[in-house]
Short mmCIF file of C-alpha atoms and ligand atoms in Angstrom, two decimals:
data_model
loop_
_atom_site.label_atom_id
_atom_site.label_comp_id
_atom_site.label_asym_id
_atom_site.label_seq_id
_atom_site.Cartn_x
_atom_site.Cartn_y
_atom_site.Cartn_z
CA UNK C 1 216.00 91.65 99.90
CA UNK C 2 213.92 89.93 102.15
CA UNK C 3 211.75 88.11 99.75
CA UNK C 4 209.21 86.50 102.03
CA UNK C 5 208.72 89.93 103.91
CA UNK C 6 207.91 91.76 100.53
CA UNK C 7 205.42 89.45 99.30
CA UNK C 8 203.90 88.86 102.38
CA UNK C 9 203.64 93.27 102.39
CA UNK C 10 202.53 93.35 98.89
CA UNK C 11 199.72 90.40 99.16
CA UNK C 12 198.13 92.68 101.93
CA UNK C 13 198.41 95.95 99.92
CA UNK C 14 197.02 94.28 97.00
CA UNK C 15 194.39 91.96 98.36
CA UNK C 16 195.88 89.33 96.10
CA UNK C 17 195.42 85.21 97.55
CA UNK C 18 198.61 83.24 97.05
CA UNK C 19 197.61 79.84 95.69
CA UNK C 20 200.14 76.88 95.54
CA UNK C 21 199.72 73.36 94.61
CA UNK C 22 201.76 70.30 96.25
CA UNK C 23 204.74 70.12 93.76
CA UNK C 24 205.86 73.80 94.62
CA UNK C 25 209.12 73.97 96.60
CA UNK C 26 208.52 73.80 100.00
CA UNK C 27 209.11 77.78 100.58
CA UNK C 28 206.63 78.56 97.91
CA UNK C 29 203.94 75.95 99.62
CA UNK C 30 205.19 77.75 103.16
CA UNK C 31 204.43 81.35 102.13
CA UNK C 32 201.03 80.40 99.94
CA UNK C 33 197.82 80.83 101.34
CA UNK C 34 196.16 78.01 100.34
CA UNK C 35 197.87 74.72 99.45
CA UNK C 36 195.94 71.48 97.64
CA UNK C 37 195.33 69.46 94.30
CA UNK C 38 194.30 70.52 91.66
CA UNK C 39 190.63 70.40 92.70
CA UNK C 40 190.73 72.17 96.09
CA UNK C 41 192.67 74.80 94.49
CA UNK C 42 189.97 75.03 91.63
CA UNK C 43 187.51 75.49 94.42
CA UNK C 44 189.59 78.04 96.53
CA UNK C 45 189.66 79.92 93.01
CA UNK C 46 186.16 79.38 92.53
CA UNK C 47 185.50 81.28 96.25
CA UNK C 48 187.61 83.40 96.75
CA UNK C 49 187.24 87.12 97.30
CA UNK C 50 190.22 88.74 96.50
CA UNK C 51 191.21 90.92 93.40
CA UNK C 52 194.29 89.10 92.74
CA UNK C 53 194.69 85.58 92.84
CA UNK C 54 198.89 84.99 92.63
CA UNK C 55 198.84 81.16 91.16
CA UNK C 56 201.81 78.76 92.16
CA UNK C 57 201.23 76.34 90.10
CA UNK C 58 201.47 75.91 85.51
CA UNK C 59 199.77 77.28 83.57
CA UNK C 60 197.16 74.96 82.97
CA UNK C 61 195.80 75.51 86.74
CA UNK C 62 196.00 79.65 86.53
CA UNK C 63 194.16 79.44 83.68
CA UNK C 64 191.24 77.58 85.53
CA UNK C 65 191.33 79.99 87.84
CA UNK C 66 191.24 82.87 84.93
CA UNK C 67 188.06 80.83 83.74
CA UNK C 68 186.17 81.02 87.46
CA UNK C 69 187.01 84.70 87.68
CA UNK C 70 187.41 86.63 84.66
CA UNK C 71 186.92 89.83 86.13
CA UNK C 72 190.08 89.34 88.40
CA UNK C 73 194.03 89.68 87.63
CA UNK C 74 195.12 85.80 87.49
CA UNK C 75 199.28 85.78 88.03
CA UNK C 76 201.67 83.04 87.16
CA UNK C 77 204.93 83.84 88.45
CA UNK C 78 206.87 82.01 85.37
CA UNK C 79 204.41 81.98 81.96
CA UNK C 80 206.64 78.64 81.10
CA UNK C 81 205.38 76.61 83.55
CA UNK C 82 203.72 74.57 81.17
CA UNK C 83 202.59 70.89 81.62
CA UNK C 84 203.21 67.82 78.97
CA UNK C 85 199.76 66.37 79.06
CA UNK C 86 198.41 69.83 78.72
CA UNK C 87 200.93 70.28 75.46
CA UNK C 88 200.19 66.50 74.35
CA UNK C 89 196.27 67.47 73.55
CA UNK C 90 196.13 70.04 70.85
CA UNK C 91 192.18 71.57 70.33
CA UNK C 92 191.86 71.14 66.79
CA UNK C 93 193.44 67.37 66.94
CA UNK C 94 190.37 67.07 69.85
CA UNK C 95 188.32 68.25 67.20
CA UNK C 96 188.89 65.78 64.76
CA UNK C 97 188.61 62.83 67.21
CA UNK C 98 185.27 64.46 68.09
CA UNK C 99 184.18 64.30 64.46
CA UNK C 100 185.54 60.61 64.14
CA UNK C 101 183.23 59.75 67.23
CA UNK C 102 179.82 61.23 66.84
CA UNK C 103 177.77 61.07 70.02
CA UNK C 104 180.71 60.43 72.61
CA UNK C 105 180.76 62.52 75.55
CA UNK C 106 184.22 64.11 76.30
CA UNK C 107 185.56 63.90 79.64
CA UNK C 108 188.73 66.10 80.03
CA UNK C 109 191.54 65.63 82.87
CA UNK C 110 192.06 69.40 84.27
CA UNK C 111 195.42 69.02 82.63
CA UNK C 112 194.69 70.56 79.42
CA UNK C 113 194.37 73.95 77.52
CA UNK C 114 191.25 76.35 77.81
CA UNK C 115 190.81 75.38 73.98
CA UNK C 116 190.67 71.54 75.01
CA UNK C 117 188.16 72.54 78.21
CA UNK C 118 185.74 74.60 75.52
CA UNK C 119 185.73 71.15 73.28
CA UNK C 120 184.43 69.07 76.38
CA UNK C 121 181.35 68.23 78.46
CA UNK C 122 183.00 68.28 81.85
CA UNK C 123 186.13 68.38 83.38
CA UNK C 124 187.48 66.04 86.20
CA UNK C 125 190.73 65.67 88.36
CA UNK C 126 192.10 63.13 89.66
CA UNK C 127 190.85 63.60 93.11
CA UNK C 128 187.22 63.65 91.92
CA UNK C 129 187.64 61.35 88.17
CA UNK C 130 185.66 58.04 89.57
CA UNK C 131 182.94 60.63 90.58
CA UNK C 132 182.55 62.46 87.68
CA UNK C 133 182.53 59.03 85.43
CA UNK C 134 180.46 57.54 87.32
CA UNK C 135 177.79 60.42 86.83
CA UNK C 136 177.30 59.00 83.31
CA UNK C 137 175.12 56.10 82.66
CA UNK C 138 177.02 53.02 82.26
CA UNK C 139 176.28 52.63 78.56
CA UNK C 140 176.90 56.29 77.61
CA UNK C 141 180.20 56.63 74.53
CA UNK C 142 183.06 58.67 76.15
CA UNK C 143 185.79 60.24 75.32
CA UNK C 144 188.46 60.52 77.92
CA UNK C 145 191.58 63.06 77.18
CA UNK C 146 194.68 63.83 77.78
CA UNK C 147 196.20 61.34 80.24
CA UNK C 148 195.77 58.08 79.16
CA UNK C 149 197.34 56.39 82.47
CA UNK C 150 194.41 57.70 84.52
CA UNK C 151 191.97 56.80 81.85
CA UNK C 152 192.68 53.58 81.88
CA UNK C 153 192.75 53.30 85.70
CA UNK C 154 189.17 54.95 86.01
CA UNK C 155 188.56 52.16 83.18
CA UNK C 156 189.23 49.59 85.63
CA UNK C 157 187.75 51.19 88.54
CA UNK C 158 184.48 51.72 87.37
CA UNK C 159 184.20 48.95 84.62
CA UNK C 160 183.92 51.71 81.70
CA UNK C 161 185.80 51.66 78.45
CA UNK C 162 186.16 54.81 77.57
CA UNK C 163 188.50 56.07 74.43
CA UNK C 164 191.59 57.33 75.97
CA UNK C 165 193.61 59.92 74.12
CA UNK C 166 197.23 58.69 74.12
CA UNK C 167 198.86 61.65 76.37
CA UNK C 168 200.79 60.97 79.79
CA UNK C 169 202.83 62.67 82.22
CA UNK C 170 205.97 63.01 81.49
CA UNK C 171 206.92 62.89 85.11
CA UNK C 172 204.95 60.16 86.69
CA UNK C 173 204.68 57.74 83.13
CA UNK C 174 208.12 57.08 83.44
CA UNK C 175 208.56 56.10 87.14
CA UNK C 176 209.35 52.48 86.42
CA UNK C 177 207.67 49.52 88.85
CA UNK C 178 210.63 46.92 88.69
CA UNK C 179 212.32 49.99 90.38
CA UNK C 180 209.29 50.29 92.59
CA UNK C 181 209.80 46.23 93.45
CA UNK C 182 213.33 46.59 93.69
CA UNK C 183 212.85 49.77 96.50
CA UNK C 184 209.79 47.15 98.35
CA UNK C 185 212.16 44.32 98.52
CA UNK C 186 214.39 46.48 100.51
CA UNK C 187 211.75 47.79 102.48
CA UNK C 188 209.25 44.97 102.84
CA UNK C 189 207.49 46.94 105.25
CA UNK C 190 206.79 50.00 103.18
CA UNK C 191 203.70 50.72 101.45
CA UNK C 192 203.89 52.12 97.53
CA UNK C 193 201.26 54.97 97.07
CA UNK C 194 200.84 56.38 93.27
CA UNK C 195 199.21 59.37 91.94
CA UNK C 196 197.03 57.94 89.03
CA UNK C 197 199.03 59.50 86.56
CA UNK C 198 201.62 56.94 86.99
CA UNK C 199 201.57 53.61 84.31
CA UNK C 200 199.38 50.75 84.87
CA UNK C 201 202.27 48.64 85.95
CA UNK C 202 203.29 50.66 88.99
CA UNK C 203 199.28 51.34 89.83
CA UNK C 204 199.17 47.54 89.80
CA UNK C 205 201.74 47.24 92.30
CA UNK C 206 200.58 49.84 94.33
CA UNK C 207 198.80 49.85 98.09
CA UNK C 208 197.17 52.75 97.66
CA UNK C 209 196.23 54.98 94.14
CA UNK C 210 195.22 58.66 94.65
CA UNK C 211 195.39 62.59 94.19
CA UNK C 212 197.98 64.54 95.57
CA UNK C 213 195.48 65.37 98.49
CA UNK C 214 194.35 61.60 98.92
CA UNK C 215 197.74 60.16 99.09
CA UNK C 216 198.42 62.97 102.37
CA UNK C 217 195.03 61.99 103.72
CA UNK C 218 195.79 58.37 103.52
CA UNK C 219 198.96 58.71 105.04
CA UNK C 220 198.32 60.59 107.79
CA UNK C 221 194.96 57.87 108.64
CA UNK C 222 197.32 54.33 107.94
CA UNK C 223 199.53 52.93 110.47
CA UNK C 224 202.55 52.29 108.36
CA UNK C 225 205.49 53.93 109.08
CA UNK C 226 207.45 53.66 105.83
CA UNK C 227 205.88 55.01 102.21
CA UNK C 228 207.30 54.23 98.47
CA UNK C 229 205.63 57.08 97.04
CA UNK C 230 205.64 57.18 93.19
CA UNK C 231 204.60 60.99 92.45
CA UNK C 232 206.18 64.53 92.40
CA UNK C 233 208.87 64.87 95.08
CA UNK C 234 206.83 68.47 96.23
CA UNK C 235 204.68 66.59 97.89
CA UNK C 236 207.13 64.86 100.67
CA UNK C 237 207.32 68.31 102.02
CA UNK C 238 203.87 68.47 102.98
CA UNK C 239 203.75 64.38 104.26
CA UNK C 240 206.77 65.66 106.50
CA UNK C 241 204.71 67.58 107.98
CA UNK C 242 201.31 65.37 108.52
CA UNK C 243 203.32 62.60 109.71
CA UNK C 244 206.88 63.78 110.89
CA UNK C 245 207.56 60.14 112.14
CA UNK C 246 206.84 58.69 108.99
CA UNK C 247 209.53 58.00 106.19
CA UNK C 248 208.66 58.54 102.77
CA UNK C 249 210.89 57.51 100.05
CA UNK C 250 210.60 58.48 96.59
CA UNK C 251 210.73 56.68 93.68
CA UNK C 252 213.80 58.07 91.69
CA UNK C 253 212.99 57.29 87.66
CA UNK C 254 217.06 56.88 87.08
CA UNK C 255 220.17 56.58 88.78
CA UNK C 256 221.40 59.95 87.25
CA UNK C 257 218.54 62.41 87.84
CA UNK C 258 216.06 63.57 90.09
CA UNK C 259 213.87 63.20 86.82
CA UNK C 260 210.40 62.92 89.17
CA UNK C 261 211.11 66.75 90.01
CA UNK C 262 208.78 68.52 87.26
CA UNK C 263 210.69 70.81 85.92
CA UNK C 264 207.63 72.85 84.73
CA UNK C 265 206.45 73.08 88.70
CA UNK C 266 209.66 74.04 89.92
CA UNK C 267 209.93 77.00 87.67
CA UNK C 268 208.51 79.40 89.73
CA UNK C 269 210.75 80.34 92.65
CA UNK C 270 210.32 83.38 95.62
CA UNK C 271 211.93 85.57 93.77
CA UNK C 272 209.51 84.93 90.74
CA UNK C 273 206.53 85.23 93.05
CA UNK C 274 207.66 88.93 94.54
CA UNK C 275 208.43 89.85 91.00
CA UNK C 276 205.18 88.84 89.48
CA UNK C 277 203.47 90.46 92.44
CA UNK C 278 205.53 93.50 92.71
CA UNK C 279 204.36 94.31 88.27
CA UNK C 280 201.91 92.28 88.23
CA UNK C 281 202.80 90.00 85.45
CA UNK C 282 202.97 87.78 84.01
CA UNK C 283 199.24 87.59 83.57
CA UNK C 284 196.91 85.02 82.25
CA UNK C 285 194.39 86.93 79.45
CA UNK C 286 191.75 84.95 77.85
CA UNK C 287 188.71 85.59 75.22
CA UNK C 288 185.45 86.09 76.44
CA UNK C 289 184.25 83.52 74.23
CA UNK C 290 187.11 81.12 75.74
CA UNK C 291 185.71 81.95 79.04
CA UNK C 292 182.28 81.66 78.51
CA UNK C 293 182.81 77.96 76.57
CA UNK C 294 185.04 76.54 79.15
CA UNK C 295 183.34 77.72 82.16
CA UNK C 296 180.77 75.24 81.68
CA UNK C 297 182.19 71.99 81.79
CA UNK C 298 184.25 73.11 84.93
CA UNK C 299 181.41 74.27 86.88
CA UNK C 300 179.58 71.41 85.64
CA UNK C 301 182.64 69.30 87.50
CA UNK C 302 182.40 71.90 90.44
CA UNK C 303 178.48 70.89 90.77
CA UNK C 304 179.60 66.91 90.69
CA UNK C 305 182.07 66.63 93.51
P1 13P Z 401 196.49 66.52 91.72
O1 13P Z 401 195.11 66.68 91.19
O2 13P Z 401 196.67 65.26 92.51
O3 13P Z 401 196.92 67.72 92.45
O4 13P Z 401 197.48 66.33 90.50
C1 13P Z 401 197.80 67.40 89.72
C2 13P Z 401 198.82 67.12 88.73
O5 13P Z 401 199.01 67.88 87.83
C3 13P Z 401 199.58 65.88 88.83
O6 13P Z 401 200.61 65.85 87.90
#
């Protein structure tokens, strides 16, 4: 079966939009049609006119899109794809902190449940975060959830101290920056480039700290040639492609394993995606009340950036 034919036949028939963030494999990202972070996808959800909207991405991100559109049919082609920041911030533990901090104002990484996005006053990612805190008035009481890496980097960008909930990638906190200094020494030419959700010691050590998006843009606007790039190894498909002269080398977390693969990301596969197109499941089903409560603090981050 010709896998790419088929969904390319059914997304017609259907008027669904393929969606596919940066850590897809690259046939997924090839065949999708729309590719970004977190936040462009977000918008593209946010505009876009079809009835089905075919999400490769976890869960976390088809449920945003669920939120923006209730009345469509949201897909994710493999219901496990799941994300460990998302699973580190339970709603009713969000709850009590709430409780324990009276007046705070919660700002939520997009990496989190619907439940966690109904408990907060606006969501950020990481290509829009500095915005979004920055919106508040420097003495306002904030609560910042689930990824306490980037919290504490937005901390030291914009001179806030916000509470951080203790949550972190499982992928990018563990990508180590002696192994980073090691890989530099090597390369002394290189330049390191880290998504935010990395620890503070690699972000230290790094030339450049941004989204998936912002780490492509800066690469294909610098005029080094080699990158240490400390994030999801989907992306390199995509930098291949902005800047095929460039080399880009990942930062491996062990000698064993290609541990900065996500495993959650790299669930879905072609075959998933003609599958979930062809029945049209899995789908993503939430309240009305769910909807209604978490719509706000996204739009109100849709309004912001
Ligand atoms: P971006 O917002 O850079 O796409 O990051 C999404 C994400 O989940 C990183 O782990």
């Amino acid at each position: 079966m010709d896998y790419i034919a088929e969904i390319d036949r059914l997304r017609k028939e259907k008027n669904a939009v393929i969606l596919a963030h940066y850590y897809q494999i690259p046939s997924i990202q090839d065949i999708a049609d729309y590719i970004g972070d977190s936040l462009a996808l977000a918008r593209r959800a946010a505009e876009t006119q079809a009835d089905i909207i075919l999400f490769a991405g976890v869960h976390f991100m088809a449920e945003t899109a669920k939120i923006l559109n209730p009345e469509k049919k949201v897909l994710l082609p493999d219901v496990e794809a799941g994300c460990s920041l998302a699973s580190s911030c339970d709603a009713s533990e969000l709850a009590k902190m709430k409780d324990a901090n009276p007046g705070y104002k919660v700002i939520s990484y997009v990496n989190c449940s619907a439940q966690v996005k109904c408990l907060s006053d606006v969501i950020c990612t990481s290509g829009n975060a500095v915005r979004i805190v920055e919106s508040f008035p420097k003495e306002e009481k904030m609560l910042f959830v689930p990824d306490k890496n980037l919290g504490s980097y937005i901390n030291r960008v914009t001179g806030r101290n916000m509470k951080l909930w203790p949550g972190s990638c499982e992928i990018h906190d563990i990508l180590n920056a002696e192994k980073v200094l090691k890989m530099k020494l090597a390369k002394p030419e290189a330049k390191v480039i880290a998504h935010p959700e990395c620890n503070p010691a690699v972000l230290e050590i790094s030339d450049f700290v941004g989204s998936t998006a912002a780490m492509l843009d800066f690469i294909s606007q610098d005029s080094s040639r080699v990158y240490i790039v400390a994030t999801e190894t989907g992306i390199l498909h995509q930098m291949s492609k902005v800047a095929p002269n460039k080399e880009f080398i990942v930062v491996a977390s062990d000698d064993e394993c290609a541990c900065n693969d996500c495993p959650h990301m790299k669930r879905n596969t072609i075959e998933k995606l003609y599958l979930c197109l062809r029945d049209e499941t899995p789908e993503i089903v939430l309240s009305p009340d769910v909807i209604e409560k978490a719509r706000k603090p996204i739009e109100a981050m849709l309004a912001l950036s």
